[in-house]
Each structure stands twice: as structure tokens, then as C-alpha cells.
Short mmCIF file of C-alpha atoms in Angstrom, two decimals:
data_model
loop_
_atom_site.label_atom_id
_atom_site.label_comp_id
_atom_site.label_asym_id
_atom_site.label_seq_id
_atom_site.Cartn_x
_atom_site.Cartn_y
_atom_site.Cartn_z
CA UNK F 87 -15.52 21.64 9.84
CA UNK F 88 -15.20 23.38 6.45
CA UNK F 89 -14.09 20.08 4.90
CA UNK F 90 -16.97 18.21 6.57
CA UNK F 91 -19.50 20.79 5.39
CA UNK F 92 -18.37 20.41 1.76
CA UNK F 93 -20.20 17.04 1.74
CA UNK F 94 -23.66 17.66 0.25
CA UNK F 95 -24.91 14.12 1.08
CA UNK F 96 -25.80 13.69 -2.59
CA UNK F 97 -25.06 9.96 -2.62
CA UNK F 98 -22.75 9.86 -5.65
CA UNK F 99 -20.25 8.04 -3.43
CA UNK F 100 -22.58 5.15 -2.56
CA UNK F 101 -22.09 2.93 -5.64
CA UNK F 102 -18.31 3.30 -5.35
CA UNK F 103 -18.10 2.28 -1.68
CA UNK F 104 -17.28 -1.42 -1.18
CA UNK F 105 -18.51 -1.61 2.42
CA UNK F 106 -21.83 0.06 1.57
CA UNK F 107 -22.37 -2.22 -1.40
CA UNK F 108 -21.65 -5.30 0.71
CA UNK F 109 -23.82 -4.33 3.69
CA UNK F 110 -26.34 -1.72 2.53
CA UNK F 111 -25.77 0.14 5.82
CA UNK F 112 -25.80 3.94 5.63
CA UNK F 113 -23.27 4.15 8.46
CA UNK F 114 -20.94 1.98 6.32
CA UNK F 115 -21.04 4.56 3.50
CA UNK F 116 -18.86 7.68 3.09
CA UNK F 117 -21.96 9.89 3.32
CA UNK F 118 -23.06 8.19 6.54
CA UNK F 119 -19.63 8.35 8.10
CA UNK F 120 -19.31 12.05 7.28
CA UNK F 121 -22.69 12.63 8.95
CA UNK F 122 -21.39 10.86 12.07
CA UNK F 123 -18.21 12.96 11.99
CA UNK F 124 -20.33 16.13 11.80
CA UNK F 125 -22.31 14.96 14.82
CA UNK F 126 -19.14 14.41 16.85
CA UNK F 127 -17.57 17.70 15.69
CA UNK F 128 -20.68 19.60 16.80
CA UNK F 129 -20.82 17.77 20.13
CA UNK F 130 -24.15 16.14 19.25
CA UNK F 131 -22.74 12.57 19.25
CA UNK F 132 -20.28 10.89 21.62
CA UNK F 133 -16.96 9.33 20.62
CA UNK F 134 -18.16 5.90 21.66
CA UNK F 135 -17.65 2.29 20.56
CA UNK F 136 -20.31 2.61 17.85
CA UNK F 137 -18.59 5.64 16.31
CA UNK F 138 -15.23 3.84 16.42
CA UNK F 139 -16.73 0.71 14.81
CA UNK F 140 -18.13 2.70 11.89
CA UNK F 141 -14.88 4.60 11.34
CA UNK F 142 -12.74 1.46 11.37
CA UNK F 143 -15.16 -0.52 9.18
CA UNK F 144 -14.05 1.75 6.33
CA UNK F 145 -11.37 0.33 4.01
CA UNK F 146 -9.94 3.79 3.42
CA UNK F 147 -9.79 2.97 -0.31
CA UNK F 148 -10.79 6.53 -1.27
CA UNK F 149 -12.90 5.42 -4.22
CA UNK F 150 -15.47 7.91 -2.91
CA UNK F 151 -13.00 10.74 -3.59
CA UNK F 152 -12.90 9.77 -7.26
CA UNK F 153 -16.72 9.72 -7.38
CA UNK F 154 -17.35 12.88 -5.31
CA UNK F 155 -18.45 15.93 -7.37
CA UNK F 156 -17.68 18.27 -4.46
CA UNK F 157 -14.09 17.12 -3.91
CA UNK F 158 -14.58 16.11 -0.28
CA UNK F 159 -11.14 15.09 1.10
CA UNK F 160 -12.57 11.95 2.67
CA UNK F 161 -9.20 10.29 3.29
CA UNK F 162 -7.92 13.06 5.54
CA UNK F 163 -11.30 13.33 7.31
CA UNK F 164 -11.19 9.61 8.08
CA UNK F 165 -7.65 9.89 9.46
CA UNK F 166 -8.76 12.77 11.71
CA UNK F 167 -11.82 10.85 12.91
CA UNK F 168 -9.65 7.87 13.86
CA UNK F 169 -7.18 10.20 15.57
CA UNK F 170 -10.10 11.48 17.68
CA UNK F 171 -11.08 7.88 18.52
CA UNK F 172 -7.55 6.89 19.56
CA UNK F 173 -7.03 10.13 21.51
CA UNK F 174 -10.19 9.42 23.47
CA UNK F 175 -9.00 5.86 24.24
CA UNK F 176 -5.62 7.09 25.45
CA UNK F 177 -7.18 9.67 27.73
CA UNK F 178 -9.36 6.92 29.19
CA UNK F 179 -6.35 4.59 29.57
CA UNK F 180 -7.82 2.06 27.14
CA UNK F 181 -5.04 1.90 24.52
CA UNK F 182 -4.26 -1.81 23.84
CA UNK F 183 -0.72 -2.96 24.68
CA UNK F 184 -0.26 -4.86 21.38
CA UNK F 185 -1.19 -1.77 19.39
CA UNK F 186 1.34 0.23 21.37
CA UNK F 187 4.04 -2.35 20.64
CA UNK F 188 3.35 -2.33 16.89
CA UNK F 189 3.15 1.42 16.39
CA UNK F 190 5.84 2.53 18.85
CA UNK F 191 8.28 -0.34 19.12
CA UNK F 192 8.19 -2.16 15.76
CA UNK F 193 7.39 -0.14 12.62
CA UNK F 194 9.45 2.96 13.53
CA UNK F 195 12.59 0.80 13.90
CA UNK F 196 13.98 -0.52 10.58
CA UNK F 197 16.45 -2.88 12.29
CA UNK F 198 13.63 -4.56 14.21
CA UNK F 199 11.66 -5.00 10.98
CA UNK F 200 14.74 -6.57 9.38
CA UNK F 201 15.14 -8.88 12.38
CA UNK F 202 11.52 -9.95 11.93
CA UNK F 203 12.29 -10.65 8.29
CA UNK F 204 15.27 -12.76 9.30
CA UNK F 205 13.05 -14.83 11.61
CA UNK F 206 10.59 -15.38 8.76
CA UNK F 207 13.43 -16.36 6.41
CA UNK F 208 14.73 -18.84 9.02
CA UNK F 209 11.27 -20.40 9.41
CA UNK F 210 11.06 -20.84 5.65
CA UNK F 211 14.66 -21.99 5.12
CA UNK F 212 14.48 -24.65 7.84
CA UNK F 213 11.12 -25.95 6.64
CA UNK F 214 9.26 -24.91 9.81
CA UNK F 215 6.61 -23.05 7.83
CA UNK F 216 5.83 -26.12 5.66
CA UNK F 217 5.98 -28.42 8.68
CA UNK F 218 3.43 -26.28 10.52
CA UNK F 219 1.14 -26.53 7.51
CA UNK F 220 1.50 -30.32 7.12
CA UNK F 221 1.03 -31.11 10.81
CA UNK F 222 -1.87 -28.72 11.33
CA UNK F 223 0.04 -26.60 13.85
CA UNK F 224 -0.70 -23.61 11.66
CA UNK F 225 -4.30 -23.83 12.89
CA UNK F 226 -3.10 -22.60 16.27
CA UNK F 227 -2.85 -19.18 14.66
CA UNK F 228 -5.96 -17.02 14.27
CA UNK F 229 -7.79 -17.94 11.07
CA UNK F 230 -6.87 -14.71 9.29
CA UNK F 231 -3.15 -15.21 9.99
CA UNK F 232 -3.26 -18.92 9.08
CA UNK F 233 -4.79 -18.15 5.68
CA UNK F 234 -2.50 -15.22 4.99
CA UNK F 235 0.75 -17.09 5.64
CA UNK F 236 0.16 -19.31 2.61
CA UNK F 237 0.39 -16.22 0.39
CA UNK F 238 3.84 -15.23 1.69
CA UNK F 239 6.65 -16.04 -0.76
CA UNK F 240 10.22 -16.91 0.20
CA UNK F 241 11.90 -13.82 1.68
CA UNK F 242 15.48 -12.81 0.93
CA UNK F 243 18.20 -14.08 3.24
CA UNK F 244 19.99 -11.65 5.59
CA UNK F 245 23.22 -12.30 3.66
CA UNK F 246 21.60 -11.30 0.39
CA UNK F 247 20.19 -8.14 1.92
CA UNK F 248 23.58 -7.26 3.41
CA UNK F 249 25.23 -7.48 -0.03
CA UNK F 250 22.99 -4.84 -1.61
CA UNK F 251 24.88 -2.11 -3.46
CA UNK F 252 24.20 1.29 -1.96
CA UNK F 253 24.42 2.96 -5.40
CA UNK F 254 23.53 1.38 -8.76
CA UNK F 255 24.74 3.28 -11.81
CA UNK F 256 22.71 3.92 -14.96
CA UNK F 257 23.53 1.71 -17.91
CA UNK F 258 23.33 4.69 -20.24
CA UNK F 259 24.11 8.35 -19.63
CA UNK F 260 22.44 9.23 -16.34
CA UNK F 261 19.40 11.44 -16.78
CA UNK F 262 18.55 11.60 -13.07
CA UNK F 263 19.74 10.48 -9.67
CA UNK F 264 16.87 8.88 -7.79
CA UNK F 265 16.53 7.74 -4.21
CA UNK F 266 14.54 4.50 -3.91
CA UNK F 267 12.07 4.53 -1.06
CA UNK F 268 12.34 0.92 0.05
CA UNK F 269 9.57 0.88 2.66
CA UNK F 270 9.48 -1.25 5.81
CA UNK F 271 7.34 -4.31 4.97
CA UNK F 272 8.22 -3.92 1.28
CA UNK F 273 11.95 -4.32 1.84
CA UNK F 274 11.50 -7.28 4.20
CA UNK F 275 8.91 -9.33 2.30
CA UNK F 276 9.47 -8.01 -1.22
CA UNK F 277 13.20 -7.31 -1.29
CA UNK F 278 13.48 -8.75 -4.82
CA UNK F 279 10.77 -6.38 -6.08
CA UNK F 280 12.79 -3.43 -4.80
CA UNK F 281 15.85 -4.81 -6.58
CA UNK F 282 13.82 -5.28 -9.77
CA UNK F 283 12.65 -1.66 -9.52
CA UNK F 284 16.24 -0.48 -9.24
CA UNK F 285 17.26 -2.55 -12.29
CA UNK F 286 14.44 -1.03 -14.34
CA UNK F 287 15.45 2.48 -13.33
CA UNK F 288 19.12 2.00 -14.23
CA UNK F 289 18.04 0.53 -17.60
CA UNK F 290 15.92 3.65 -18.14
CA UNK F 291 18.85 5.97 -17.43
CA UNK F 292 18.86 6.67 -13.69
CA UNK F 293 21.50 6.36 -11.01
CA UNK F 294 19.74 4.69 -8.06
CA UNK F 295 20.64 5.40 -4.43
CA UNK F 296 19.42 3.28 -1.52
CA UNK F 297 19.14 5.95 1.16
CA UNK F 298 20.20 4.38 4.44
CA UNK F 299 18.52 6.59 7.04
CA UNK F 300 14.98 6.28 5.70
CA UNK F 301 12.13 4.87 7.80
CA UNK F 302 8.56 3.59 7.45
CA UNK F 303 6.41 6.03 5.43
CA UNK F 304 3.94 6.48 8.30
CA UNK F 305 0.85 5.46 6.30
CA UNK F 306 -0.19 2.72 8.72
CA UNK F 307 0.14 5.15 11.65
CA UNK F 308 -1.87 7.86 9.87
CA UNK F 309 -4.64 5.45 8.82
CA UNK F 310 -4.86 4.12 12.39
CA UNK F 311 -5.23 7.45 14.17
CA UNK F 312 -1.59 7.59 15.31
CA UNK F 313 -0.85 10.98 13.69
CA UNK F 314 1.94 11.89 16.10
CA UNK F 315 3.86 8.76 15.13
CA UNK F 316 3.20 9.40 11.43
CA UNK F 317 4.59 12.93 11.68
CA UNK F 318 7.73 11.71 13.47
CA UNK F 319 8.39 9.19 10.67
CA UNK F 320 7.74 11.84 8.02
CA UNK F 321 10.40 14.09 9.60
CA UNK F 322 12.94 11.26 9.52
CA UNK F 323 12.29 10.60 5.84
CA UNK F 324 12.38 14.27 4.88
CA UNK F 325 15.75 14.68 6.58
CA UNK F 326 17.17 11.47 5.07
CA UNK F 327 16.29 12.38 1.48
CA UNK F 328 17.30 16.02 1.93
CA UNK F 329 20.79 14.82 2.86
CA UNK F 330 20.83 12.36 -0.06
CA UNK F 331 20.38 15.23 -2.54
CA UNK F 332 18.51 13.15 -5.13
CA UNK F 333 16.43 14.47 -8.04
CA UNK F 334 13.46 12.17 -7.38
CA UNK F 335 12.21 9.95 -4.55
CA UNK F 336 10.81 6.83 -6.19
CA UNK F 337 8.55 4.21 -4.57
CA UNK F 338 6.82 1.08 -5.87
CA UNK F 339 4.02 0.72 -3.30
CA UNK F 340 0.78 2.58 -3.97
CA UNK F 341 -0.05 2.97 -0.27
CA UNK F 342 3.38 4.30 0.66
CA UNK F 343 3.41 6.66 -2.30
CA UNK F 344 0.06 8.20 -1.38
CA UNK F 345 1.34 8.90 2.13
CA UNK F 346 4.65 10.35 0.88
CA UNK F 347 2.79 12.70 -1.46
CA UNK F 348 0.65 14.00 1.40
CA UNK F 349 3.40 14.81 3.89
CA UNK F 350 2.81 18.56 3.48
CA UNK F 351 -0.76 18.12 4.77
CA UNK F 352 0.60 16.68 8.01
CA UNK F 353 2.32 19.94 9.04
CA UNK F 354 -0.50 22.52 9.11
CA UNK F 355 0.74 24.07 12.36
CA UNK F 356 4.48 23.88 11.64
CA UNK F 357 5.51 26.32 8.86
CA UNK F 358 9.20 25.30 8.84
CA UNK F 359 8.50 21.59 8.42
CA UNK F 360 5.64 22.26 6.02
CA UNK F 361 8.03 24.10 3.68
CA UNK F 362 10.48 21.20 3.83
CA UNK F 363 7.63 18.73 3.28
CA UNK F 364 6.43 20.64 0.20
CA UNK F 365 9.94 20.38 -1.28
CA UNK F 366 10.02 16.65 -0.44
CA UNK F 367 6.60 15.98 -2.01
CA UNK F 368 7.65 17.76 -5.22
CA UNK F 369 10.27 15.04 -5.75
CA UNK F 370 8.08 11.99 -5.00
CA UNK F 371 7.22 9.75 -7.96
CA UNK F 372 5.65 6.34 -8.21
CA UNK F 373 7.91 3.99 -10.18
CA UNK F 374 5.21 3.54 -12.85
CA UNK F 375 4.87 7.31 -13.11
CA UNK F 376 8.59 7.95 -13.61
CA UNK F 377 9.25 4.98 -15.92
CA UNK F 378 6.43 6.17 -18.19
CA UNK F 379 8.21 9.54 -18.52
CA UNK F 380 11.69 8.12 -19.17
CA UNK F 381 12.97 6.70 -22.50
CA UNK F 382 11.19 3.40 -23.30
CA UNK F 383 12.67 0.25 -21.82
CA UNK F 384 14.30 -2.14 -24.27
CA UNK F 385 12.90 -5.58 -23.52
CA UNK F 386 14.96 -8.65 -24.36
CA UNK F 387 12.15 -11.21 -24.01
CA UNK F 388 8.64 -11.71 -25.32
CA UNK F 389 6.13 -12.80 -22.70
CA UNK F 390 3.24 -14.57 -24.39
CA UNK F 391 0.76 -14.17 -21.54
CA UNK F 392 -2.68 -12.70 -20.93
CA UNK F 393 -2.55 -10.14 -18.14
CA UNK F 394 -5.21 -8.35 -16.12
CA UNK F 395 -4.37 -5.33 -13.96
CA UNK F 396 -5.73 -4.80 -10.44
CA UNK F 397 -5.51 -1.12 -9.50
CA UNK F 398 -4.00 -0.28 -6.14
CA UNK F 399 -6.59 1.95 -4.44
CA UNK F 400 -4.06 4.47 -3.22
CA UNK F 401 -2.33 4.55 -6.59
CA UNK F 402 -5.56 5.04 -8.57
CA UNK F 403 -7.78 7.01 -6.17
CA UNK F 404 -5.10 8.53 -3.95
CA UNK F 405 -2.56 9.51 -6.63
CA UNK F 406 -4.63 9.43 -9.83
CA UNK F 407 -2.18 7.03 -11.51
CA UNK F 408 -4.11 4.65 -13.74
CA UNK F 409 -2.83 4.84 -17.32
CA UNK F 410 0.94 4.58 -16.72
CA UNK F 411 0.94 0.99 -15.35
CA UNK F 412 -1.25 -0.13 -18.23
CA UNK F 413 1.01 1.59 -20.76
CA UNK F 414 4.05 -0.16 -19.29
CA UNK F 415 2.34 -3.56 -19.36
CA UNK F 416 1.30 -3.06 -22.98
CA UNK F 417 4.86 -2.09 -23.92
CA UNK F 418 6.06 -5.65 -23.16
CA UNK F 419 6.28 -7.68 -26.39
CA UNK F 420 3.76 -10.52 -26.53
CA UNK F 421 1.60 -9.40 -23.59
CA UNK F 422 -2.17 -9.15 -23.99
CA UNK F 423 -3.81 -6.83 -21.44
CA UNK F 424 -7.44 -7.70 -20.61
CA UNK F 425 -9.36 -5.29 -18.41
CA UNK F 426 -11.42 -6.79 -15.59
CA UNK F 427 -14.72 -5.34 -14.45
CA UNK F 428 -14.29 -2.93 -11.52
CA UNK F 429 -10.49 -3.16 -11.67
CA UNK F 430 -10.24 -0.18 -9.32
CA UNK F 431 -12.53 -1.65 -6.65
CA UNK F 432 -10.69 -2.49 -3.43
CA UNK F 433 -9.56 -6.11 -3.14
CA UNK F 434 -10.11 -6.02 0.63
CA UNK F 435 -6.47 -5.81 1.73
CA UNK F 436 -6.46 -2.14 2.80
CA UNK F 437 -3.41 -2.17 5.06
CA UNK F 438 -4.36 -4.52 7.89
CA UNK F 439 -8.10 -4.63 7.11
CA UNK F 440 -7.80 -8.27 6.05
CA UNK F 441 -6.73 -9.01 9.63
CA UNK F 442 -9.03 -6.67 11.57
CA UNK F 443 -12.13 -7.31 9.39
CA UNK F 444 -11.35 -10.72 7.95
CA UNK F 445 -14.84 -11.86 6.89
CA UNK F 446 -15.77 -8.66 5.04
CA UNK F 447 -12.31 -8.53 3.47
CA UNK F 448 -12.69 -12.08 2.16
CA UNK F 449 -16.15 -11.30 0.72
CA UNK F 450 -14.58 -8.48 -1.28
CA UNK F 451 -11.68 -10.71 -2.32
CA UNK F 452 -13.94 -13.54 -3.47
CA UNK F 453 -15.98 -11.07 -5.55
CA UNK F 454 -12.74 -9.79 -7.06
CA UNK F 455 -11.60 -13.29 -7.97
CA UNK F 456 -14.89 -13.89 -9.83
CA UNK F 457 -14.05 -10.88 -12.00
CA UNK F 458 -10.50 -12.17 -12.51
CA UNK F 459 -11.83 -15.54 -13.73
CA UNK F 460 -13.90 -13.83 -16.42
CA UNK F 461 -10.75 -12.33 -17.99
CA UNK F 462 -9.06 -15.70 -18.59
CA UNK F 463 -5.79 -14.09 -17.53
CA UNK F 464 -2.59 -15.97 -16.74
CA UNK F 465 -1.28 -13.14 -14.54
CA UNK F 466 -2.89 -10.69 -12.09
CA UNK F 467 -0.64 -7.65 -11.95
CA UNK F 468 -0.76 -5.01 -9.22
CA UNK F 469 1.35 -2.17 -7.82
CA UNK F 470 1.11 -2.55 -4.05
CA UNK F 471 2.47 -5.21 -1.66
CA UNK F 472 -0.76 -5.54 0.33
CA UNK F 473 -2.78 -6.02 -2.86
CA UNK F 474 -0.23 -8.58 -4.08
CA UNK F 475 -0.53 -10.68 -0.91
CA UNK F 476 -4.31 -10.40 -1.05
CA UNK F 477 -4.45 -11.54 -4.67
CA UNK F 478 -2.16 -14.50 -3.89
CA UNK F 479 -4.55 -15.41 -1.08
CA UNK F 480 -7.46 -15.02 -3.49
CA UNK F 481 -5.85 -17.47 -5.93
CA UNK F 482 -5.53 -20.03 -3.11
CA UNK F 483 -9.13 -19.49 -1.94
CA UNK F 484 -10.39 -19.90 -5.51
CA UNK F 485 -8.39 -23.11 -6.02
CA UNK F 486 -6.57 -21.56 -8.98
CA UNK F 487 -2.99 -22.39 -7.99
CA UNK F 488 -0.98 -23.35 -11.07
CA UNK F 489 -3.53 -21.70 -13.37
CA UNK F 490 -2.87 -18.05 -12.56
CA UNK F 491 -0.13 -16.09 -10.83
CA UNK F 492 -0.17 -12.75 -8.98
CA UNK F 493 2.85 -10.56 -9.66
CA UNK F 494 4.02 -7.03 -8.89
CA UNK F 495 4.29 -4.91 -12.03
CA UNK F 496 7.97 -4.18 -11.38
CA UNK F 497 8.71 -7.92 -11.28
CA UNK F 498 6.79 -8.44 -14.54
CA UNK F 499 8.73 -5.69 -16.32
CA UNK F 500 11.99 -7.07 -14.91
CA UNK F 501 11.18 -10.52 -16.31
CA UNK F 502 10.83 -9.04 -19.77
CA UNK F 503 14.25 -7.37 -19.47
CA UNK F 504 15.74 -10.87 -19.51
#
């Protein structure tokens, strides 16, 4: 209640909120949602379908936190509100079976995620994915899934993943030993980006360890009101990296990193685990953040391209990391960085928002692509897997294939290493 009461309803958050700007609805603004939360907390409003709709219509981009003069911790308030919604559904026996399968039986199990990746690789390697597109079978999928699949690049084969070195040694005298947080979706769909991140770190003077016992960061659980599942995953990761004994825990996904840096807030009522979480959080670094602190990378190639940077919401608003990615991009010989208007406005990906709220997500994406066009860029660079998929989808929707490419910043830097 103290956190809720810190909101003065001043309205500074309104221009920064994508859903409010698109709809003009007060209940689709941070100020309006906080007012609804206050009503529920005081027992003046029910936890009904309307309350749930307004809470889940939020992207969770946290741009309002950047704009808020009172420092309202909107992200954690939203997670708590959704936890209340899901708790109410469970007590009423209304929890959907598919949701249960995803949060309890898929994401917490790395081997099942890898098996899913192997199935996707097989569909791509055998040509089934292309065949489904050519024959129109892809239209049997829901529209949001059918559009998204065209943004998915070729995934790494199971053989390639099995050959990964557990430890990669620094090419110069090791300054640090870092544990790479590989993520769940990240390591399945963007395995090569994780490998590129490791190569950059060893070039910059780090020994890199791929910690085997790590699990999903828990962000998707926390953002979806499944706090118990998020806490269980946090404990697994804390234990895994404690045993690894690394100096830093490095990640390359803005959404994962924001969750990892907030683990200590998930253990308010557990002093022992909170102390361990505080020690864990002290070691967490985004890859952009750490690379900007290390000796400059020595690039072997010039990349004569015009680049625009799309901020990951949870990197910019959640972690306050804005300058480091831009500094790294500008350090590449031959690159011209052109800022787009509202670079830190959400692209509409927001975890699974582009599936659960497809139409609104695509409105935001189409607006974003209009800003991209104005830059005349050859590359859209971002620092989060969800944003990367969304931008690839945006290129396809805008009919700009072959004219512009979306790339993760770690892959761009790796290209310049030669």
C-alpha cells in the first residue's frame, strides 16, 4: 500500500505509456491502473475480468518508471496485481490447462526447451517450415503465430549445441572469470548470439564459463503473476552460480537481465535467501555494461553501414543502460549511428504480448517501423531476443526485406571482430 500511495496521479507517465497513447483510455495508463490497484487493495473493487483485462493490457515496458517524478515502482506493482489475479483464478478453479503446461512443465525444464529447439531445427532442416508457407498450411496456425514464424531464423543443430565448450579461455591475460547466463529461449533460438557474446568476452580479457545447472530467469513467470514459480527458478540460478564461483554473471537479454537484477526483491519474507540473492545481484552485468568497462575491443573489419538502435525496454527503463550499447556500436570502424525518434518506446513485443494482444502489438510495431524508415538505416540493432524477433517481423510487415536487417548487438560486434 505504501508503494501504491506514492503515486500522486500527476499524469507525467501518460505521454510515455504506449497503450495510453494508442487508446486514450485512462484504465490503459499507469495512473489509471494504479488507481484500480488501490481500489482492489482497499476492498472497494473486485478482482474481476475487467480488472484482469486492464492489468494484462499493460506491456510492462516500465517507461512510466523513467518518467515518474515520485519513483513509483510500477513494475513490481504490476507483477503483484497479476499475482492477485492469478491467485483468484486458481482459488476459483479457473486456471487454464495450457498456461499450467507452459509455466510448470515447459519453461522450468531446460531439457524440454532444448527438445523443443530440436523439433524446430528438424522442421527447418527438412524444409517443412518452408513447405507449410508455400502450401498455405501455415494459415492453420493462429494469425499471430503464422506471422511470427517468418521472423524465426535457422536454429542451431543439436550436434552443434552438444559440441559447445564448457569453458572458453581469455585470449589475453584473464581479468575476470564470468558465467554466461544463457537463458531458455535465448539459448534455443539464438544459440549463435550466445556464442558471439562469449567470443567478445574472451577477446576483452575474460574466461567464460557456461554454467550447466542454470535455469530460466523467471521473468515470464513473474510478469504473468506466477511468483511462486519465479522464486523457485531464482533459487536454482542462485545456487548454480554460487557453485560456479564466477566474478560476474553476464547476460545478453534485456528482459532476463532486469529479472536477474531484481532477485533480491523476490525474497522479502525469506532473510536467508534474500542475503544470497543480494550477493547474486551484485555480480549481474549486462554484456553491454561489462564490455563497456573492459579494455576496448580490437576490431579486424570495417563495417560501412548506417545503424539505428532500438532500446530494449527492460535494458533502458528497467536497468538504466542506454549509453553503453551506443558507445559499443560507435566503436566499430565505419559504422554510422543514426538515432530514431522514440528509440526507447516499446516495439510491442513485451514477452508474449505480441501473441496475447496481437492487434495492439502490431499497431505499436508499425509505428516503430515508420520511425525506422526515417533514419535510412541498413541495420536495426537491439539487445533483447523478443525485440529482435519483433523487429524482424516489422521488416516483413513493412515490405523491407533485403533493404534492412535486424541484428542483435552482440552479433554485430562479433561481425566486426572478423
